[in-house]
Short mmCIF file of C-alpha atoms and ligand atoms in Angstrom, two decimals:
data_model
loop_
_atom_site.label_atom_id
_atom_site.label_comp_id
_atom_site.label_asym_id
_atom_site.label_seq_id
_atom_site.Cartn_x
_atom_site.Cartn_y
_atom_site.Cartn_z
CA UNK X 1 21.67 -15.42 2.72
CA UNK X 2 24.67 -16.66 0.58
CA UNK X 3 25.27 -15.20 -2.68
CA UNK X 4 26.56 -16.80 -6.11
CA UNK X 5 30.01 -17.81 -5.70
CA UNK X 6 31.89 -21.01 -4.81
CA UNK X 7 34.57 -18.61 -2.59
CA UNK X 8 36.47 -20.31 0.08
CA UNK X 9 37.39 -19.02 2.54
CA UNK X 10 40.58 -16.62 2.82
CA UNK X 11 43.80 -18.78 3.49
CA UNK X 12 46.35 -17.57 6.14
CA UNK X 13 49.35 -16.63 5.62
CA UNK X 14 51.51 -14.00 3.37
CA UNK X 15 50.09 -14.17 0.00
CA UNK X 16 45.82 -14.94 0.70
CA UNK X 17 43.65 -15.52 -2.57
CA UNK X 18 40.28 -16.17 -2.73
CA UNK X 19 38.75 -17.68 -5.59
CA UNK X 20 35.45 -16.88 -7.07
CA UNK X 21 33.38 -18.46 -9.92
CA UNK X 22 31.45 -16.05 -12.15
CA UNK X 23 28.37 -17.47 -14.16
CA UNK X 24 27.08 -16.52 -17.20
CA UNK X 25 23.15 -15.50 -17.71
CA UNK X 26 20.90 -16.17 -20.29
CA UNK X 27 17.81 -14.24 -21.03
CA UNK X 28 14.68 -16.64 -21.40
CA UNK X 29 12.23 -13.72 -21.89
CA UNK X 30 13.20 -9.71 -22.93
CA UNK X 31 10.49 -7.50 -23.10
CA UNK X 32 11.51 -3.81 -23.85
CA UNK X 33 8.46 -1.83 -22.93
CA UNK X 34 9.87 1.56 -24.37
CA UNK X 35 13.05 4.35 -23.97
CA UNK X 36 12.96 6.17 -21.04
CA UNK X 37 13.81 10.00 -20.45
CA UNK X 38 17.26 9.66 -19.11
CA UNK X 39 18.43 6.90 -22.57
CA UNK X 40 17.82 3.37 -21.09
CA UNK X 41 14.99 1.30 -21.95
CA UNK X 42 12.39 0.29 -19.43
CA UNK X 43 12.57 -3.60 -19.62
CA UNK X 44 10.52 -7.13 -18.18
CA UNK X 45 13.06 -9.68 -18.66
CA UNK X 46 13.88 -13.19 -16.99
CA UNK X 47 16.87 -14.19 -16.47
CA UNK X 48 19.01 -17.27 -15.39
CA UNK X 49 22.77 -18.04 -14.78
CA UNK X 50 23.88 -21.00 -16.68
CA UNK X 51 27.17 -23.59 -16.05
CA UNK X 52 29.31 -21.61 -18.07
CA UNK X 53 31.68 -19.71 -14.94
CA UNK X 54 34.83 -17.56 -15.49
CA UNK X 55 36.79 -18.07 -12.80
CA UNK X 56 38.89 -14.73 -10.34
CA UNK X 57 41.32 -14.87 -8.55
CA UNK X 58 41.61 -12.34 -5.94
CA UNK X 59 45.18 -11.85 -4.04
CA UNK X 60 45.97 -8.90 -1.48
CA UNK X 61 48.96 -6.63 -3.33
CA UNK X 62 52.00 -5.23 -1.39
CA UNK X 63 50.93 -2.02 -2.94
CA UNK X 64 47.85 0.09 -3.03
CA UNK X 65 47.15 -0.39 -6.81
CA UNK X 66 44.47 -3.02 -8.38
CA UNK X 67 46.50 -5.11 -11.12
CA UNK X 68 44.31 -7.12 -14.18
CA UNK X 69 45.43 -10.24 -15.11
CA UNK X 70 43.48 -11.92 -17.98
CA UNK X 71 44.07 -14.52 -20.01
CA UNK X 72 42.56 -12.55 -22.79
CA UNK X 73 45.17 -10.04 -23.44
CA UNK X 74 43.03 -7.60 -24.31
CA UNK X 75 41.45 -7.74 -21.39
CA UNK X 76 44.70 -7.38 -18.98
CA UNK X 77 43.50 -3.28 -18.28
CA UNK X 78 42.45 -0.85 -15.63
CA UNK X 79 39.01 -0.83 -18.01
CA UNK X 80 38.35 -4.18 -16.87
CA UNK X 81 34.91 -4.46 -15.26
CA UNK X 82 36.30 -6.93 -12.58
CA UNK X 83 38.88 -4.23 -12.14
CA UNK X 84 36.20 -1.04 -11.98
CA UNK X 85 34.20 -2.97 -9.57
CA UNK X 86 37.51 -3.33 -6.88
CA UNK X 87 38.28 0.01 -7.59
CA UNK X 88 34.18 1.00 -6.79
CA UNK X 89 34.61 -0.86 -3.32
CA UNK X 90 38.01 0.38 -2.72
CA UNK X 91 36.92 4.28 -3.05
CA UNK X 92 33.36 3.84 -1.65
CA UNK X 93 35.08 2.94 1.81
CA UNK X 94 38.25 4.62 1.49
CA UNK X 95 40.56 1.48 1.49
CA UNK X 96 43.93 1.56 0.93
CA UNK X 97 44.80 -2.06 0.34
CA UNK X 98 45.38 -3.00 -3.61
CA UNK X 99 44.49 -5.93 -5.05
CA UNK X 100 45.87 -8.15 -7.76
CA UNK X 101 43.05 -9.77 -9.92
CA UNK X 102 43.44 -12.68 -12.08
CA UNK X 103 40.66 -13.59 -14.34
CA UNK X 104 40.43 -16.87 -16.68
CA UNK X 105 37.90 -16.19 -18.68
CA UNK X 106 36.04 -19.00 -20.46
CA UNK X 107 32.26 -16.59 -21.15
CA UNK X 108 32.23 -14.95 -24.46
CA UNK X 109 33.20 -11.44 -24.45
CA UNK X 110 30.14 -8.92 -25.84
CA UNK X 111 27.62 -12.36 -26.63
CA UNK X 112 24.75 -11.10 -25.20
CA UNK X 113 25.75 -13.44 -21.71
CA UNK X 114 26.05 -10.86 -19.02
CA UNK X 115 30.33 -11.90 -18.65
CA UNK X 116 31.48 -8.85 -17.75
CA UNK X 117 28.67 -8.28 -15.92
CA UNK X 118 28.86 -11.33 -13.54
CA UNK X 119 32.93 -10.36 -12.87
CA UNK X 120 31.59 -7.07 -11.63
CA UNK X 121 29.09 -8.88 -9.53
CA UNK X 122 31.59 -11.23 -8.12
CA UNK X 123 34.56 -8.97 -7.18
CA UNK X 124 32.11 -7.04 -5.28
CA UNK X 125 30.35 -10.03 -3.24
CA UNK X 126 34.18 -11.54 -3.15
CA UNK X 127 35.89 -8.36 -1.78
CA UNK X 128 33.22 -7.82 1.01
CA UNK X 129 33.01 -11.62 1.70
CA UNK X 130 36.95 -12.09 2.19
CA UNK X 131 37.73 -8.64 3.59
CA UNK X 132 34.66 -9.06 5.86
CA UNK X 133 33.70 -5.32 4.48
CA UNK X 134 31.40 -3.57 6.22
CA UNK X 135 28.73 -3.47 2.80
CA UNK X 136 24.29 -4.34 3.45
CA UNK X 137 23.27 -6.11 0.22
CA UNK X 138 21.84 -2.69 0.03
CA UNK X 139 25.15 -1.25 -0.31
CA UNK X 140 26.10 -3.66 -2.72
CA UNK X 141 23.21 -3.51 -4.58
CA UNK X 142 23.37 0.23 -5.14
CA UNK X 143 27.01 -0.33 -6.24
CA UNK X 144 26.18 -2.65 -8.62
CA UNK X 145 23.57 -0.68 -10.03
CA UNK X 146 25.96 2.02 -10.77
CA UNK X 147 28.40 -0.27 -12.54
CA UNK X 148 25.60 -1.38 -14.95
CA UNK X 149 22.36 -2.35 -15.75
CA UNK X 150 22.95 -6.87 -15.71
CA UNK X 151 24.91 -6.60 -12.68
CA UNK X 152 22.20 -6.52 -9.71
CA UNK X 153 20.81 -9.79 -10.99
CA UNK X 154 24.28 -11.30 -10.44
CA UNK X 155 24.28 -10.69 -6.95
CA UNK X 156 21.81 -13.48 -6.21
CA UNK X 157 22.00 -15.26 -9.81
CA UNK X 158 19.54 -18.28 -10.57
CA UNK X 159 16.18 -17.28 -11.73
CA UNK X 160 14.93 -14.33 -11.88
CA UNK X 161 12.41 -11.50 -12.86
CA UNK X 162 14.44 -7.84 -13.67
CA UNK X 163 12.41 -4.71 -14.27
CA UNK X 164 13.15 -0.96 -14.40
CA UNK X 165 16.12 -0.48 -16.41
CA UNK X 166 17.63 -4.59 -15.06
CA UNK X 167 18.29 -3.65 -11.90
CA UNK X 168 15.29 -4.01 -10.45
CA UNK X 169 15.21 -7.52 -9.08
CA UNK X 170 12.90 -10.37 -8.03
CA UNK X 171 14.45 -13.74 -7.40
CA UNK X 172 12.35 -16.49 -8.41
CA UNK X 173 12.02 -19.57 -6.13
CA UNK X 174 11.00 -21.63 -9.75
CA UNK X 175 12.94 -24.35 -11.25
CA UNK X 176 12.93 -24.73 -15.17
CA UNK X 177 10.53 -27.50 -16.19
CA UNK X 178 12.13 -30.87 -17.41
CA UNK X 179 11.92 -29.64 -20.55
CA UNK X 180 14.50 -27.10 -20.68
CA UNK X 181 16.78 -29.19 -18.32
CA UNK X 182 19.54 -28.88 -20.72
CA UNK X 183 20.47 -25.64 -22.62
CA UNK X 184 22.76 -25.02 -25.87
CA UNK X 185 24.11 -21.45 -26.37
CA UNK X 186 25.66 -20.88 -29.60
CA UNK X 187 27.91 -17.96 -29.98
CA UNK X 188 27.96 -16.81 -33.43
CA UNK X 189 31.95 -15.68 -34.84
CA UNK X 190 31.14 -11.57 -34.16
CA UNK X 191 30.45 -9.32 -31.13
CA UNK X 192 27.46 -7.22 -30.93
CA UNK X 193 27.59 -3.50 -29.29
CA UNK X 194 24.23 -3.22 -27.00
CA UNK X 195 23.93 0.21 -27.00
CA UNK X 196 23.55 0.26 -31.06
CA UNK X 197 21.16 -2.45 -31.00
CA UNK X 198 18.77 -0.37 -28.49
CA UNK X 199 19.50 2.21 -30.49
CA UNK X 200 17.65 0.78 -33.64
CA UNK X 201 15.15 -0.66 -31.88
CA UNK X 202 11.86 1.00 -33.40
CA UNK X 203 8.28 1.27 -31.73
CA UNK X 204 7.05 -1.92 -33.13
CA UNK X 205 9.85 -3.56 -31.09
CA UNK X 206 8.46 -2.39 -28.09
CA UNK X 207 5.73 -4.89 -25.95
CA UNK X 208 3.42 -4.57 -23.21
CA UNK X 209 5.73 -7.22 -21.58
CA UNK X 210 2.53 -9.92 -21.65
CA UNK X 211 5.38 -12.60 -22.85
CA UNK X 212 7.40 -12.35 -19.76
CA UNK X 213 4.69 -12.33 -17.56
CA UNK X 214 2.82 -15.29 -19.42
CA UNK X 215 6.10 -17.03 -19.06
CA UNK X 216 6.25 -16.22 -15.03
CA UNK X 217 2.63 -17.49 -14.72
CA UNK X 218 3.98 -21.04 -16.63
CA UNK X 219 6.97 -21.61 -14.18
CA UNK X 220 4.56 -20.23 -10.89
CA UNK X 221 1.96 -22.97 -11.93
CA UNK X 222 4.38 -25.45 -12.50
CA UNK X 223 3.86 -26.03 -16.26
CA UNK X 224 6.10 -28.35 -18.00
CA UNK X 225 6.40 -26.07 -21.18
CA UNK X 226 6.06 -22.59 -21.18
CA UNK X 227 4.25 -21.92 -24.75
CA UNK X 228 6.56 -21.51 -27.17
CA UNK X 229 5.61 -18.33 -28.67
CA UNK X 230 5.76 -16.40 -25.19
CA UNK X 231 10.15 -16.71 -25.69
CA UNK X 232 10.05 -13.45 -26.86
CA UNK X 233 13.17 -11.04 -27.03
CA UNK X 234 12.38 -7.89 -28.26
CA UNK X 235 16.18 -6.85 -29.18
CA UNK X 236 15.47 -10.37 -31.90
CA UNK X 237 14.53 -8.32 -35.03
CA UNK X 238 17.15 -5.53 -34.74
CA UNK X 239 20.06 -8.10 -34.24
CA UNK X 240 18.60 -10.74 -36.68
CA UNK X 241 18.47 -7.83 -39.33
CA UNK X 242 21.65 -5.90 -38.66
CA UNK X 243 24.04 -9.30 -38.40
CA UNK X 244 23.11 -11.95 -40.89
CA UNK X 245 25.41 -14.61 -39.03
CA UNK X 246 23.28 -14.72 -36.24
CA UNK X 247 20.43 -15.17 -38.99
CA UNK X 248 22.02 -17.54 -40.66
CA UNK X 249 23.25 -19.27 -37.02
CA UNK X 250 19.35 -19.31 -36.41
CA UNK X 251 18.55 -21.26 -39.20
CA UNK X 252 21.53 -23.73 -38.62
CA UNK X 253 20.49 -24.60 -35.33
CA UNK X 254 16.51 -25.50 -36.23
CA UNK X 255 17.82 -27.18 -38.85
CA UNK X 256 19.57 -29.82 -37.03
CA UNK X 257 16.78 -30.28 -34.68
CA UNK X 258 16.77 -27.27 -32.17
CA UNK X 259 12.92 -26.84 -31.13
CA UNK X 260 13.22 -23.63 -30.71
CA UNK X 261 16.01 -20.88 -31.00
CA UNK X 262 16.25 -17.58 -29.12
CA UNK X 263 18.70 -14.58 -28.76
CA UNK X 264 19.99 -14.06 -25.45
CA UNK X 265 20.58 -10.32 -24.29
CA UNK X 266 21.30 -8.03 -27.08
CA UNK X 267 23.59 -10.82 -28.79
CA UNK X 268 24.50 -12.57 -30.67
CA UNK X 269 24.78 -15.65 -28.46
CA UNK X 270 21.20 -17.68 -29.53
CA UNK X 271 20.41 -20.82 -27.21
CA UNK X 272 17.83 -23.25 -27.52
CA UNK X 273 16.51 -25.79 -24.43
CA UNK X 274 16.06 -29.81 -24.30
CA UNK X 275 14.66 -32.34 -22.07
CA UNK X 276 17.07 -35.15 -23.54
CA UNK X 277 20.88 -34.73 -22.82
CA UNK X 278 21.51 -37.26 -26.00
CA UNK X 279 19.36 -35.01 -28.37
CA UNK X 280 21.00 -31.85 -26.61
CA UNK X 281 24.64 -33.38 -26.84
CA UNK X 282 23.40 -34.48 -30.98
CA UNK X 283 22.64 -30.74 -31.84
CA UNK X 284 26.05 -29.36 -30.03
CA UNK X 285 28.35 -31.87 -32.33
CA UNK X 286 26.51 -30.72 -35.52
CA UNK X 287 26.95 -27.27 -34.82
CA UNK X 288 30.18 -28.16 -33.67
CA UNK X 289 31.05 -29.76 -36.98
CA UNK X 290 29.74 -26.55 -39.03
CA UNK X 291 32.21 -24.64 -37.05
CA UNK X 292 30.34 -22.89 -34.64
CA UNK X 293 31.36 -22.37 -31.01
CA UNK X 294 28.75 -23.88 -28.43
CA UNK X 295 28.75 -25.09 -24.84
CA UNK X 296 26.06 -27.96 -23.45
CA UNK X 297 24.88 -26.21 -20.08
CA UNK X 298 22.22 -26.57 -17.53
CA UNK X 299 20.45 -23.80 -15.54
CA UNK X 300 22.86 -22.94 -11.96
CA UNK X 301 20.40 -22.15 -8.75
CA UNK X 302 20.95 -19.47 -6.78
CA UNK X 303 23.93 -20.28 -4.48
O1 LIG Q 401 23.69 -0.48 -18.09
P1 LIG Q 401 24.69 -0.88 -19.09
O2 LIG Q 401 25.93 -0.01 -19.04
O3 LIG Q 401 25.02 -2.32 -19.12
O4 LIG Q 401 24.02 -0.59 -20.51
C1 LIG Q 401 24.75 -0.55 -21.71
C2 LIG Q 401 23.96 0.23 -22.73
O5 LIG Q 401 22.82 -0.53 -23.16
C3 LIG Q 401 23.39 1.54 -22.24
O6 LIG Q 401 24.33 2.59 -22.41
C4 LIG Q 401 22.19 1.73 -23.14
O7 LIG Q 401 22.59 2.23 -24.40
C5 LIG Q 401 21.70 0.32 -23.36
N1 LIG Q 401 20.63 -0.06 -22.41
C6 LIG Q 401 19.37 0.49 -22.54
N2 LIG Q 401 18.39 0.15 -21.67
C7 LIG Q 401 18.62 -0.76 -20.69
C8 LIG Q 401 19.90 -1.34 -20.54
C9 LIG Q 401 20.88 -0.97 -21.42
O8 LIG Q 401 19.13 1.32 -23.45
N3 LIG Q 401 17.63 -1.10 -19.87
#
């Protein structure tokens, strides 16, 4: 089984790095099926990583600490989740060797795109790949569980169907159809707090998850376009109520010719899907031009 990186292989020598990419994730279906006993909502939701990567940079320190390097400042902290995840790995086998982690991150912070996420993901697979750590996918999966919700379905990446809480995970041997060959995400000038929008999510919110499975029966039998009104995020309302940017981001994007437009995650990053890279590449330099950030992507396989 390989996982979803692009590592090479650890160089010899005094100072080995190992480089990772770390894909983002988009949520084509997110049904929240109601709020559980111990806080989390049980969920049906498919996801699938997208061409947008941060890329880490994993070197072995001289000392036993973990170092975060970021080019987001704000980011350059212990409380990184890249840097939780080493320091998971590192006390779940005792190591002692510290690691210095560089991240350039190019993913959104808080959009809704699974970023930090993925990094957690990645350090994990990245650590046991280059120190050749005795870890099952068991191991790591249990691991990632702990670290959050998302960051099971990075493990494998591509598509994929995520129940329980989103750690529950069924990889999906499906390609999109033609028609959603090309995706635009949109990332709306705010950040959006997940907890707070499951916490004003309100029992008409919740589904019997029928959209997510309709949308698994389309891609099974092959279909060529999902129906439409089976993208269904149930975290939509709440955000699209609570942040009128993303409302008004919505609107921009159908106006200039998106076919459809749909939150990904809890927010606010929206994306929409196209057969046509011209049309596609048409709607990213309008939105472009109304000052919105957005990135042209296509849908990554499992690696
Ligand atoms: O698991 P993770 O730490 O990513 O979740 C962040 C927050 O999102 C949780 O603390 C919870 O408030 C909310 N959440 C939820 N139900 C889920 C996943 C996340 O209520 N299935």
């Amino acid at each position: 089984m390989r996982y979803l990186s692009d590592a090479t292989q650890p160089t010899s020598g005094a100072e080995q790095t190992y480089f990772v990419r770390s894909y983002a994730k988009i949520n084509l279906t997110l049904d929240v099926l109601g709020k559980r006993s111990d806080g989390y909502h049980d969920l049906i939701t498919i996801m699938q990583t997208v061409d947008l990567y941060d890329t880490i940079c994993l070197t072995a320190s001289k000392d036993s600490s973990v170092r975060m390097i970021c080019t987001q400042s704000e980011l350059s902290n212990d409380n990184n989740l890249a840097a939780r995840a080493a320091q998971a790995i590192r006390q779940r086998l005792n190591l002692t060797q510290g690691v210095d982690i560089e991240l350039h991150k190019r993913i959104p912070v808080a959009a809704g795109l699974g970023g930090g996420s993925g990094n957690e993901a990645a350090v994990l697979l990245a650590m046991r790949d280059w120190w050749q750590l005795p870890l099952s996918i068991d191991d790591l999966q249990t691991m990632a569980a702990n670290l959050g919700s998302d960051v099971p379905f990075f493990l494998t990446g591509g598509l994929a169907l995520c129940e329980g809480r989103g750690e529950r995970i069924t990889p999906l041997a499906y390609r999109l159809p033609s028609s959603m060959r090309w995706i635009i995400l949109v990332k709306p000038a705010i950040s959006v707090s997940t907890p707070i929008v499951f916490r004003n999510l309100t029992a008409q919110d919740y589904s019997d998850g029928s959209a997510s499975r309709s949308v698994l029966a389309a891609l099974t039998e092959g279909h060529n376009q999902p129906p439409l009104e089976d993208f269904h995020n149930s975290l939509e309302r709440s955000v699209l109520q609570q942040y009128p940017q993303v409302a008004q981001a919505r609107e921009d994007m159908l106006h200039v010719g998106a076919p459809y437009v749909q939150l990904s995650g809890s927010g606010p990053t929206l994306f929409s899907t196209f057969s046509n890279l011209s049309q596609a590449a048409q709607v990213q330099q309008q939105l472009h031009a109304q000052g919105y950030e957005v990135y042209l992507t296509r849908a990554i396989p499992p690696v």
